[in-house]
Short mmCIF file of C-alpha atoms and ligand atoms in Angstrom, two decimals:
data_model
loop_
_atom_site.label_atom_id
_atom_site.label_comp_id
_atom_site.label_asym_id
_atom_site.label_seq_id
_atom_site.Cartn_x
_atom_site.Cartn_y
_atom_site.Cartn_z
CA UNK A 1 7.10 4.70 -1.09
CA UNK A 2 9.77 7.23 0.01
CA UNK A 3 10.79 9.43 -2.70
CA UNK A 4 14.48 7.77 -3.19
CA UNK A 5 12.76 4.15 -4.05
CA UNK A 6 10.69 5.99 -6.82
CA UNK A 7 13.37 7.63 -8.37
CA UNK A 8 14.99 3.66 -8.82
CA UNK A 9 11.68 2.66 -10.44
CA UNK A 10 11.45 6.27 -12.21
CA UNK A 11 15.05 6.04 -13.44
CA UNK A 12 14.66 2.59 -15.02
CA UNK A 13 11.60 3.83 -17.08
CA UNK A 14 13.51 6.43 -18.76
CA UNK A 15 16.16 4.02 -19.36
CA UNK A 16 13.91 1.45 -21.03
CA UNK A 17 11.75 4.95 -22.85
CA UNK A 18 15.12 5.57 -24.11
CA UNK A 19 15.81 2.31 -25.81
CA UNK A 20 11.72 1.83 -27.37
CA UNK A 21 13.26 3.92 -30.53
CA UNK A 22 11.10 6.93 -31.82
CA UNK A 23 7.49 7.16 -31.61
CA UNK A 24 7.30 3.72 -29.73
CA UNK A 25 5.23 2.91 -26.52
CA UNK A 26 5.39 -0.08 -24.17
CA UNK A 27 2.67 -2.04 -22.57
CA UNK A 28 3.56 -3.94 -19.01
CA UNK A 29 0.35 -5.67 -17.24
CA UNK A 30 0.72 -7.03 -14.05
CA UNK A 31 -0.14 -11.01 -13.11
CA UNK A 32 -3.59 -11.89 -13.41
CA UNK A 33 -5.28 -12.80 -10.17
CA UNK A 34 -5.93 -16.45 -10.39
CA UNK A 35 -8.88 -17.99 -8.94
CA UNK A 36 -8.42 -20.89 -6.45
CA UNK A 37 -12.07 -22.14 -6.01
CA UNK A 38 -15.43 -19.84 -5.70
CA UNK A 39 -14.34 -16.59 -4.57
CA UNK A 40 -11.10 -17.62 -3.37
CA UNK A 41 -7.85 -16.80 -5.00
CA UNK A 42 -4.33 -18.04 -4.67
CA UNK A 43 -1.87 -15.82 -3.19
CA UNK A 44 -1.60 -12.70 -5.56
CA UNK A 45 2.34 -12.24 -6.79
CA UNK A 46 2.84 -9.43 -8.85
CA UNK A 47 4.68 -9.43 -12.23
CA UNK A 48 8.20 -9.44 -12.20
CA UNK A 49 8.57 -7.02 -15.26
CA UNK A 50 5.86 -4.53 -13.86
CA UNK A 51 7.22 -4.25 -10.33
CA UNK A 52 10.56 -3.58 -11.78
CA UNK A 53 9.40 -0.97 -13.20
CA UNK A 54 6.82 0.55 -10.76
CA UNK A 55 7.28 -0.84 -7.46
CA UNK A 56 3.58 -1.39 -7.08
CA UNK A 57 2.19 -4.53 -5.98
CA UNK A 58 -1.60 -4.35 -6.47
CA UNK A 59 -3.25 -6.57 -9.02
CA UNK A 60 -5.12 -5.34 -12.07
CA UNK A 61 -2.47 -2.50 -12.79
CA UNK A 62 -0.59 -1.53 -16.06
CA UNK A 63 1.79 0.70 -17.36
CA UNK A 64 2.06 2.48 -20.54
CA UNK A 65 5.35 3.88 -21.40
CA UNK A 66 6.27 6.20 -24.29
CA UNK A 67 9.58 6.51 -25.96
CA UNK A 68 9.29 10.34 -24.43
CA UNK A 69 9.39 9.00 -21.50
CA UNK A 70 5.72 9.65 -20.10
CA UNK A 71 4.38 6.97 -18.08
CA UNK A 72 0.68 5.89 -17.33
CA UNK A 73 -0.67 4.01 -14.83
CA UNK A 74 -3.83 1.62 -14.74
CA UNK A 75 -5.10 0.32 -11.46
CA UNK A 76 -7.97 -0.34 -9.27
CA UNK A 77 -10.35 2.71 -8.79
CA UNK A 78 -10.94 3.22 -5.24
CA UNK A 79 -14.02 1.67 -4.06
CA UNK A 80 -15.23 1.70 -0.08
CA UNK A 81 -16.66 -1.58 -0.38
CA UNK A 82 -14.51 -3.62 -2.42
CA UNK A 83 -11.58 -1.85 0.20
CA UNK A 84 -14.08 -3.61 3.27
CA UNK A 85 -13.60 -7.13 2.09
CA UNK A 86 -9.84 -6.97 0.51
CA UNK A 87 -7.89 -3.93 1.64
CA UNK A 88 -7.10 -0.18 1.03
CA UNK A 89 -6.19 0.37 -2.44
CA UNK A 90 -3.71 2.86 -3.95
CA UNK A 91 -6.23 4.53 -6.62
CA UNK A 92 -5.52 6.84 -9.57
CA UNK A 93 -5.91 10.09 -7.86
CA UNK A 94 -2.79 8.81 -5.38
CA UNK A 95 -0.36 7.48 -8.09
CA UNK A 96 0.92 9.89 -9.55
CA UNK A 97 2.42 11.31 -6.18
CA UNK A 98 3.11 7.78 -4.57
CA UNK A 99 4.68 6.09 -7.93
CA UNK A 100 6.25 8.98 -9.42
CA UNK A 101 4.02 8.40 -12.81
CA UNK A 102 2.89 11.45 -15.27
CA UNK A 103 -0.72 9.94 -15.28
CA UNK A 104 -2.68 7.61 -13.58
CA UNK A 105 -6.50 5.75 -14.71
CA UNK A 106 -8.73 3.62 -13.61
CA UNK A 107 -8.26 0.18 -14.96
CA UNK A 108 -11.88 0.57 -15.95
CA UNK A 109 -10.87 2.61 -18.82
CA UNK A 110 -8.19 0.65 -20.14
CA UNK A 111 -10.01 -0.42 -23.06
CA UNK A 112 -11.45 2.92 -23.90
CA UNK A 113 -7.93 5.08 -23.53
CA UNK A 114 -4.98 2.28 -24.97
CA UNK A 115 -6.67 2.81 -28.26
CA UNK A 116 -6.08 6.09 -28.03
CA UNK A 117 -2.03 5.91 -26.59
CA UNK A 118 -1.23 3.78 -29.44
CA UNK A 119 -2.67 6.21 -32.18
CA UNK A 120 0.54 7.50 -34.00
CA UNK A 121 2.72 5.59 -32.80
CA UNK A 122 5.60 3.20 -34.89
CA UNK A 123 5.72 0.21 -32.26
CA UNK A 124 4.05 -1.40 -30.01
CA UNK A 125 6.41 -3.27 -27.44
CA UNK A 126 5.00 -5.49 -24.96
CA UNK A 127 6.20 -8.87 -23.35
CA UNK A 128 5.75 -11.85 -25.61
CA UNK A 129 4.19 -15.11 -24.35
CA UNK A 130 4.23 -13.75 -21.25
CA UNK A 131 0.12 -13.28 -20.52
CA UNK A 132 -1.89 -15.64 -21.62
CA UNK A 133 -4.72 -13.27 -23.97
CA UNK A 134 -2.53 -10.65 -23.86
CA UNK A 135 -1.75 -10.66 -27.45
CA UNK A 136 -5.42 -10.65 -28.55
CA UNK A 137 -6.25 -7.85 -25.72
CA UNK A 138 -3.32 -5.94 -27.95
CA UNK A 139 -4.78 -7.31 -31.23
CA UNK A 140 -8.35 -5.21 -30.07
CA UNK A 141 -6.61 -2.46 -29.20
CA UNK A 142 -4.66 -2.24 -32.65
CA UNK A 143 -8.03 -2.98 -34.47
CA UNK A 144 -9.78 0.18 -32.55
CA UNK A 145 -6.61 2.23 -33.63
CA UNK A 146 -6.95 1.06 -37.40
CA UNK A 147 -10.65 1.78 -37.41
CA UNK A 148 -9.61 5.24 -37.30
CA UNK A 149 -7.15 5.18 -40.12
CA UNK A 150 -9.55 6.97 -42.45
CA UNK A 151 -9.31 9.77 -40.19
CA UNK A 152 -6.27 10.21 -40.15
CA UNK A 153 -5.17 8.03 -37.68
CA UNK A 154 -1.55 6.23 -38.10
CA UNK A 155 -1.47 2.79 -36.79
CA UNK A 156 1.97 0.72 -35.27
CA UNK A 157 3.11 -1.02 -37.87
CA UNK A 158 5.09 -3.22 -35.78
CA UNK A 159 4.61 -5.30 -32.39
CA UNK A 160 8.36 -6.36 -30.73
CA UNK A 161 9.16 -8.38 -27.56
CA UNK A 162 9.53 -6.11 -24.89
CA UNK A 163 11.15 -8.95 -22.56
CA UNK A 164 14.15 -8.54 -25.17
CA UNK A 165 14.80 -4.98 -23.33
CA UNK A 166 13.56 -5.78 -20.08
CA UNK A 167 15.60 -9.13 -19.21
CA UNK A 168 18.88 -7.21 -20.27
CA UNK A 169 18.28 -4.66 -18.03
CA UNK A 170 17.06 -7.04 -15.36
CA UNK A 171 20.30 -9.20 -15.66
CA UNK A 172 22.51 -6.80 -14.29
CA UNK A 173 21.35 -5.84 -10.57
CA UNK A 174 21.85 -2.24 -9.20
CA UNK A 175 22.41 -1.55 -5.66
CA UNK A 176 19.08 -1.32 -4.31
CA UNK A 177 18.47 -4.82 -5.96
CA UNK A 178 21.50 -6.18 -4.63
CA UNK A 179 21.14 -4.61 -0.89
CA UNK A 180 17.29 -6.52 -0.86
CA UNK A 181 19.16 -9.61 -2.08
CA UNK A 182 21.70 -9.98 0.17
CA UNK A 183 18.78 -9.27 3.14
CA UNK A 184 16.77 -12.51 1.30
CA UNK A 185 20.02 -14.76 1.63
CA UNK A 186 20.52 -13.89 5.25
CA UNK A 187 17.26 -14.74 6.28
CA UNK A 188 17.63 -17.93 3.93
CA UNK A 189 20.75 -18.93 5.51
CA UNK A 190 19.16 -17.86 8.88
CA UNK A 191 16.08 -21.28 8.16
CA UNK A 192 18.29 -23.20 6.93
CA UNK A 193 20.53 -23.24 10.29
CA UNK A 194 16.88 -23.10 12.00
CA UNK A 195 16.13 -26.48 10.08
CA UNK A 196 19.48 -28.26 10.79
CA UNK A 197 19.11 -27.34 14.26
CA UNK A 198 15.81 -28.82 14.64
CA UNK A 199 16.04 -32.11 12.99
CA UNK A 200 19.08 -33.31 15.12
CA UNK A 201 17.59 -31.94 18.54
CA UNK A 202 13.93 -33.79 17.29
CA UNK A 203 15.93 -37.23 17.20
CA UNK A 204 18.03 -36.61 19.79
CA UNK A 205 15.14 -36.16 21.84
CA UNK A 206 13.49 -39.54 20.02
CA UNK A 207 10.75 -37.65 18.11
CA UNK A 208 9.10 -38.80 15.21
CA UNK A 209 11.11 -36.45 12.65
CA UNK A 210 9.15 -35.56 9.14
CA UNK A 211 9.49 -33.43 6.36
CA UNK A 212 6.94 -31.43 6.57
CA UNK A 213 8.49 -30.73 10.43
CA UNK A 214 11.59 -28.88 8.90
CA UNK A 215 9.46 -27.56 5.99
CA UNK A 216 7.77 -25.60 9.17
CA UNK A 217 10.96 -23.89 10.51
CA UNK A 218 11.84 -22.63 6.93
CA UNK A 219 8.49 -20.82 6.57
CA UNK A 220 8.74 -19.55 10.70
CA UNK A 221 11.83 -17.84 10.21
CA UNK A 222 11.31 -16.31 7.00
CA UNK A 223 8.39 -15.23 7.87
CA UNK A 224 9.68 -14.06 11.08
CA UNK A 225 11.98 -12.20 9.23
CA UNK A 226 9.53 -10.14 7.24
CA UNK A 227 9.81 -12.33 3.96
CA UNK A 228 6.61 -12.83 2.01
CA UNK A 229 7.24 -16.25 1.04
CA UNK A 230 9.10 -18.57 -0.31
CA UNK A 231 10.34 -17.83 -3.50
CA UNK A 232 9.31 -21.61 -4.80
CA UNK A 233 8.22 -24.73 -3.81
CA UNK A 234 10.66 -25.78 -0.71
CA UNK A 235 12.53 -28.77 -1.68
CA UNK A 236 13.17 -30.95 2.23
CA UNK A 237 14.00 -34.39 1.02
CA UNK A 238 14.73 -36.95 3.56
CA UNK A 239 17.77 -39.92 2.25
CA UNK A 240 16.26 -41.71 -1.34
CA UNK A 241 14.17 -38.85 -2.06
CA UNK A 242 17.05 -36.82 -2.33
CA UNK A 243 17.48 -38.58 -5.81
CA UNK A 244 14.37 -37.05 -6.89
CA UNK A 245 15.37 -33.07 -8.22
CA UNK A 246 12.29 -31.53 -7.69
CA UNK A 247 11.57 -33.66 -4.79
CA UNK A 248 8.81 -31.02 -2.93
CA UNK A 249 8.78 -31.02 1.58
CA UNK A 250 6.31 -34.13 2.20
CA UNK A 251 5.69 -36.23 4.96
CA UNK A 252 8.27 -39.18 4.46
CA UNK A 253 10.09 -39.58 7.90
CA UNK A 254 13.61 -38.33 8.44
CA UNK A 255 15.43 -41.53 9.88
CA UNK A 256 18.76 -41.52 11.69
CA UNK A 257 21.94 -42.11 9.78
CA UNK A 258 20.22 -40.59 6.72
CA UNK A 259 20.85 -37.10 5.01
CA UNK A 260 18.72 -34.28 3.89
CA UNK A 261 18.54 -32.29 1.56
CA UNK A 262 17.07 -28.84 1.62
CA UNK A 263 16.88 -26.58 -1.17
CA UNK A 264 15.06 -23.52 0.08
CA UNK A 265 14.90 -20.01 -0.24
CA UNK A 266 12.35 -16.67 0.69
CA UNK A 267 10.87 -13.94 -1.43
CA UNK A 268 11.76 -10.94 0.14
CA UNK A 269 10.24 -7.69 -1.15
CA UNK A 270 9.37 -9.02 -4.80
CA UNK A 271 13.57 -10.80 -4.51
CA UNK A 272 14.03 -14.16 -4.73
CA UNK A 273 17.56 -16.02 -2.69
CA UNK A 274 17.78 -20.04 -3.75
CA UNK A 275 20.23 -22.24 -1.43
CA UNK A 276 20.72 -26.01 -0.93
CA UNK A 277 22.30 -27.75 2.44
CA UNK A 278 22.88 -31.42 2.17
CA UNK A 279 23.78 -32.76 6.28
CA UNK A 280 23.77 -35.54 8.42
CA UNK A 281 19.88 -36.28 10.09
CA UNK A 282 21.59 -37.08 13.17
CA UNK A 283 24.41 -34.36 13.12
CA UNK A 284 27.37 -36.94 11.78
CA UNK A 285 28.06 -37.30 8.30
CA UNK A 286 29.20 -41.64 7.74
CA UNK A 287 32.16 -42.36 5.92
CA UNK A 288 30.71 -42.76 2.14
CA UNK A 289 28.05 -39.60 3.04
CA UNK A 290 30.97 -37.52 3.58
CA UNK A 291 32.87 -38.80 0.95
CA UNK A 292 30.32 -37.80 -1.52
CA UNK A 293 29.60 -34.64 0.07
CA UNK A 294 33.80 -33.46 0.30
CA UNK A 295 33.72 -34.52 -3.14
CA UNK A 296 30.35 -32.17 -4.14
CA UNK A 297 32.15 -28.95 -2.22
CA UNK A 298 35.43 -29.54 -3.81
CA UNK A 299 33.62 -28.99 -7.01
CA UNK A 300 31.17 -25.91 -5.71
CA UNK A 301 34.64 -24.52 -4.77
CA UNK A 302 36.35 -24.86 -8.39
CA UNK A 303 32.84 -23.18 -9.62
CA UNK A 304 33.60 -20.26 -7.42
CA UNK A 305 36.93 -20.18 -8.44
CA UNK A 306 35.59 -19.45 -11.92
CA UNK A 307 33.11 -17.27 -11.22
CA UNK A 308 34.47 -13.65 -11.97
CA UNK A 309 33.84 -11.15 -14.24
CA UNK A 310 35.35 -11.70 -17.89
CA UNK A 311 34.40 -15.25 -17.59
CA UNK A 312 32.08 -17.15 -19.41
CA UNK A 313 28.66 -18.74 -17.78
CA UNK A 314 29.70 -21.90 -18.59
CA UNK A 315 33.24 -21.81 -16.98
CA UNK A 316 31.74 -23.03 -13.72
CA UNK A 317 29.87 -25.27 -15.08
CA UNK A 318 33.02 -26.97 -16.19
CA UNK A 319 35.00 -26.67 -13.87
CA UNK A 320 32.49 -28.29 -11.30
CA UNK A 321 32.18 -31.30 -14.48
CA UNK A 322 35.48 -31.80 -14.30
CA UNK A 323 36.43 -31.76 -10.42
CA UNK A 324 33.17 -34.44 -10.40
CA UNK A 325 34.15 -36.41 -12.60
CA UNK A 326 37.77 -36.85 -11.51
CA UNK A 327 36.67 -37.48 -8.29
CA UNK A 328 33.79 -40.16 -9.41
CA UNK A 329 36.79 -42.41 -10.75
CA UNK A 330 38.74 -42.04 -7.15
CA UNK A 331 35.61 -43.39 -5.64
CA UNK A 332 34.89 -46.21 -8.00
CA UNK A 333 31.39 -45.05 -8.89
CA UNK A 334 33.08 -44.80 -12.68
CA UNK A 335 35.61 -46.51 -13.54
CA UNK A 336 38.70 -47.10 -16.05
CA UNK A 337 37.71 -50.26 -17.88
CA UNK A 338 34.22 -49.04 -18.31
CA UNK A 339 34.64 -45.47 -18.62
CA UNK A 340 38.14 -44.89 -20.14
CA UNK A 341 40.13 -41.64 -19.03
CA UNK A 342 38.64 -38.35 -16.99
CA UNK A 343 38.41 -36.92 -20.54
CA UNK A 344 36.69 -39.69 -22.09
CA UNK A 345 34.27 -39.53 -19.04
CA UNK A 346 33.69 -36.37 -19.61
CA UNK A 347 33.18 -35.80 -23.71
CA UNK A 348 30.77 -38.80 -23.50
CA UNK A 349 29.11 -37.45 -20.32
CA UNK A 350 29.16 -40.27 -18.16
CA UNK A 351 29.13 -38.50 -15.33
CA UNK A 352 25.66 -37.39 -16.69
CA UNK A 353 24.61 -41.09 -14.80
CA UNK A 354 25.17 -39.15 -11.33
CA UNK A 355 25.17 -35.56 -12.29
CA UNK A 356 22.16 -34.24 -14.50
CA UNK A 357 21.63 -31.03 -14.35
CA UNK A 358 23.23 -27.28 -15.08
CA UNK A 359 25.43 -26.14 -12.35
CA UNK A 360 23.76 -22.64 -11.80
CA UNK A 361 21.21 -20.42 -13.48
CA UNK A 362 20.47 -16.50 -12.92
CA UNK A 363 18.74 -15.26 -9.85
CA UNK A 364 16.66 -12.08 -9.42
CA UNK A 365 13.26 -11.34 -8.84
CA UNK A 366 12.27 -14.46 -10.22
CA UNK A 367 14.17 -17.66 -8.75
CA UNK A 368 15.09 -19.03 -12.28
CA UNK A 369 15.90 -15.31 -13.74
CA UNK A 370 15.16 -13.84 -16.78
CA UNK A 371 18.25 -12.93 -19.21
CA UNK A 372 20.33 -14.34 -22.01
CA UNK A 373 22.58 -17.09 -21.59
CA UNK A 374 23.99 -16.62 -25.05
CA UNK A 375 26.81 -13.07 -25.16
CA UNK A 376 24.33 -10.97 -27.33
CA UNK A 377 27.40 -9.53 -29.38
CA UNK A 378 28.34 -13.14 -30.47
CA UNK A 379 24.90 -14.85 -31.22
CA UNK A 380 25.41 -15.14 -34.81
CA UNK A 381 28.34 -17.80 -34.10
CA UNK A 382 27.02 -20.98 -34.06
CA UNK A 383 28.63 -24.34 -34.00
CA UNK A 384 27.53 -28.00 -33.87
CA UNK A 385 28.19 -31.17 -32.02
CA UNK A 386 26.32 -34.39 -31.66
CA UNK A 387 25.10 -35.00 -27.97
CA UNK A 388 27.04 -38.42 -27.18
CA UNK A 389 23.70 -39.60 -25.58
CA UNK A 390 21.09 -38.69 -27.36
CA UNK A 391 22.76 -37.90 -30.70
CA UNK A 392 20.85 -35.20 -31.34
CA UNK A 393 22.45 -32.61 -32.98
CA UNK A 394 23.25 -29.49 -30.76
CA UNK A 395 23.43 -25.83 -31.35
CA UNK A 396 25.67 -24.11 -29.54
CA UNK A 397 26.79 -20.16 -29.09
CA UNK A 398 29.11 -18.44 -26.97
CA UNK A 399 27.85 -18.36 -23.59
CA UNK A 400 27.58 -15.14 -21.86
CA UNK A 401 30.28 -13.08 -20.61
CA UNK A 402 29.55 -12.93 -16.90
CA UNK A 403 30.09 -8.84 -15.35
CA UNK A 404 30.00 -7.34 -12.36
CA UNK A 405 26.51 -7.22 -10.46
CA UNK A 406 24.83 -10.01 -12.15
CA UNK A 407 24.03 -13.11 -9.81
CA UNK A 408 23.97 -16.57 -10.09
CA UNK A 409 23.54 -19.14 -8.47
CA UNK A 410 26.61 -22.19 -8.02
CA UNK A 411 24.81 -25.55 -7.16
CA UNK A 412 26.72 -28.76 -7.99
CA UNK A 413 25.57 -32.51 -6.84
CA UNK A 414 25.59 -36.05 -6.95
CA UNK A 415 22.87 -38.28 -7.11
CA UNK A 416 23.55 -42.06 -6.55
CA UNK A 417 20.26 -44.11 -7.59
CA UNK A 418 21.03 -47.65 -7.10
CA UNK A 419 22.59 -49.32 -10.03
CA UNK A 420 24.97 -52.38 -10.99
CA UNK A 421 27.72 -49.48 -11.81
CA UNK A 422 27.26 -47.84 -8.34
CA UNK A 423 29.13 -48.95 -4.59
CA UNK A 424 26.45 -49.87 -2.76
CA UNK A 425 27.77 -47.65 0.16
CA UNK A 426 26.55 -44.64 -1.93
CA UNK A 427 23.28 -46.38 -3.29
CA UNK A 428 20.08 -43.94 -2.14
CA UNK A 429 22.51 -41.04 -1.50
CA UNK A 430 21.35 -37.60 -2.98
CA UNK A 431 23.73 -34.16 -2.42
CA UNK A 432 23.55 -30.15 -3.74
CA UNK A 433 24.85 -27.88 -2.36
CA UNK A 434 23.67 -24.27 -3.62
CA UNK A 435 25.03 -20.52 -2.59
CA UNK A 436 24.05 -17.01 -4.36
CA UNK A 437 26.62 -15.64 -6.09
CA UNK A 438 27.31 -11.66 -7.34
CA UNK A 439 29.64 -11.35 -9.88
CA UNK A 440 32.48 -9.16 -8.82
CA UNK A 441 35.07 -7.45 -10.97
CA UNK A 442 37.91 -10.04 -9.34
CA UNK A 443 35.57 -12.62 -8.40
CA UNK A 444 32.03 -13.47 -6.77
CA UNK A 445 30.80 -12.09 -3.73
CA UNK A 446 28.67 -15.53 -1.87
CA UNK A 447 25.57 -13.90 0.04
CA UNK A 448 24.50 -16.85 1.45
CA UNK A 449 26.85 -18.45 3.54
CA UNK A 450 25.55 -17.38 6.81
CA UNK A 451 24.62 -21.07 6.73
CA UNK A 452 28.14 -23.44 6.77
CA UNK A 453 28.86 -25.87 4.27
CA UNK A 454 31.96 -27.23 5.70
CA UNK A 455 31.09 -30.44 6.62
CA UNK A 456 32.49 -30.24 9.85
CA UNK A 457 31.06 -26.85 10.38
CA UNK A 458 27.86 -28.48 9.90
CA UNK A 459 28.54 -31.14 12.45
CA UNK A 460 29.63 -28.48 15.14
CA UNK A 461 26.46 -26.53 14.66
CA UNK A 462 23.96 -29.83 14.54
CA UNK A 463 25.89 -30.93 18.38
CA UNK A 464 25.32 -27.24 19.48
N1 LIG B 1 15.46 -24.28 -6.30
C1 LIG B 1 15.48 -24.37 -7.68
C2 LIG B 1 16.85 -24.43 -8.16
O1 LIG B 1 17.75 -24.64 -7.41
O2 LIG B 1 17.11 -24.20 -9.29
MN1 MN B 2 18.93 -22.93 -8.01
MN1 MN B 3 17.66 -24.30 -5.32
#
């Protein structure tokens, strides 16, 4: 790691030491290796709060972090055999120089020396429902501490949620975050115009086009590209099973005249990116496809056009609701004598019947990003409303106050399962379309449209 990249991870401890309060320490594990079958594992991805604040990939690893400031590393003692069979390892005696940490253990003597780091100290943060046994690996620790209280010893006398500090800090990306995410997007944007490209010149040429065909060029150019892999499960739905939202790349075959849907993005260097692409099999969009899909980027665009600092996380939302909904009425798939007005539509959620989920979420290291949705300064103002179609009673608070350099992502649809209410022109037709957003001071910055969504952009690159 060159020296600049551990100053990031060095300069976001001492911003978290500094907020732990006196005499506090913080405990971060990494994931837990998790066993596949006999001695096989699944792939190993490190923890998202532990890399953000170390950089360091290996499993078995933790950090300690004192309200000082003084870090300590755990991790896996070099060993010359172990290294054989799974690859060199950092080691303790290397840490301290590579990672920029004060002090650096085996992992072996985690047990033995936490004990000890907690003794004297107020609080104990670490991150809450997090780690599964993590809380009774603290609980042991504690009880060692308190076994020494009749020497003197001073126990924590409280535990707090360190994922209350961490997915603040998190939220808002800093440059080196944002310079790896808009390298993710690109290479994103680059499968996706990989995938498009395929599927028409596979029928074209009168192949037997599948899912799992497409699914293939996604993970070849990210891959190619130096990602690590995708940053969650790749969506490639072929026409229908488009309807289906976490629909994951199968085998169903991709038939002419139909659409597909892709919602795919790569992990690059611990980063996730997260787009959709709705287009034509064959390379032409039909009259009620393109319909729905004008109708779908007309709303992505009023999202955008919300989507600036100073604004609230839900003003997007809305604003795609409403240009849906509107535009749902023009093409009879709700309609005046059984919906009433746009604004009736729209309190009792009708649209809900083609459009059912949130129009965007955070996006970070982890593809559904940690972070309050709630302003933290207004949390204490709470009204309630009855759900019109559940009638459950709601909660609500002030959504958050979007600022410059967090990201989101803007991903509107329609969904047309077929029903009495719906034309049958649009029955079996299933559209998102999803780009990465950075909040801006005057607007959003949109990282991932290396890939068009115009639909006749699309068309022009699927005849190339
Ligand atoms: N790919 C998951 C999502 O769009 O939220
Ligand atoms: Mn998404
Ligand atoms: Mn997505």
């Amino acid at each position: 790691m060159t020296s600049a990249m551990t100053s990031v991870y060095a300069d976001r401890r001492a911003r978290l030491a500094a907020q732990l309060g006196e005499g506090a320490i913080a405990i971060v594990p990494t994931a837990q290796v998790m066993p596949r079958n006999r001695d096989n594992d699944f792939p190993f991805r490190h923890d998202s709060y532990f890399y953000y604040l170390t950089g360091f990939t290996e499993p078995a690893a933790w950090l300690v972090l004192g309200a000082d400031g003084h870090s300590t590393l755990f991790c896996q003692p070099k060993d010359v055999e172990r290294e054989i069979w799974d690859g060199i390892r950092l080691g303790p005696e290397a840490a301290p120089a590579t990672l920029g940490v004060d002090a650096a253990y085996s992992v072996d003597e985690l047990n033995q020396r936490l004990p000890q780091l907690l003794e004297n100290r107020s609080v104990v943060w670490w991150p809450f429902a997090t780690h599964p046994g993590l809380e009774s690996r603290v609980d042991g620790w504690l009880q060692k501490v308190r076994a020494r209280v009749r020497y003197g010893a001073l126990a924590p006398e409280s535990q707090r949620d360190l994922c209350a500090l961490l997915d603040e800090m998190r939220l808002v990306k800093d440059a080196h975050e944002l310079d790896v995410m808009r390298r993710a997007a690109r290479i994103s944007a680059g499968a996706h115009v990989r995938a498009m490209r395929r599927c028409a010149a596979m029928l074209r040429a009168g192949q037997d086009v599948r899912e799992y065909h497409l699914d293939a060029e996604l993970w070849h150019e990210f891959r190619q590209h130096g990602a690590q892999f995708p940053a969650y499960g790749s969506i490639v739905a072929a026409g229908a099973n488009a309807c289906v939202l976490h629909y994951r790349a199968d085998a169903a075959p991709i038939r002419d005249g139909e659409l597909v849907l892709i919602d795919a993005g790569c992990e690059l260097d611990g980063y996730a990116s997260d787009i959709t692409r709705t287009f034509p099999a064959n390379g032409r969009f039909t009259g009620p496809q393109r319909a729905l899909y004008e109708l779908v980027l007309a709303s992505q665009q009023a999202a955008i056009d919300a989507t600036r600092a100073g604004a609230r996380f839900t003003d997007p939302h809305e604003a795609t609701v409403r240009v849906l909904t509107e535009g749902l009425f023009e093409l009879g798939l709700l309609t005046r004598q059984a919906h009433g007005s746009v604004e009736d539509a729209i309190a009792n959620r009708h649209y809900f019947a083609y459009y059912m989920h949130r129009t965007g979420h955070w996006l970070g290291m982890d593809v559904h990003d940690c972070g309050s949705y709630v302003e933290p300064a207004e949390r204490g103002q709470v009204s309630e409303r009855r759900d019109p179609l559940s009638g459950e009673i709601i909660k609500d608070r002030p959504a958050r106050v979007l600022r410059p350099g967090m990201v989101l992502t803007i991903e509107p649809g329609l969904y047309v399962r077929p029903s009495a209410q719906a034309p049958e022109a649009f029955w079996n037709i299933g559209i998102r379309i999803e780009d990465d957003a950075v909040v801006t001071a005057s607007g959003c910055e949109l990282i991932t449209r290396d890939v068009p969504v115009d639909a006749d952009a699309i068309e022009a690159l699927m005849r190339d």
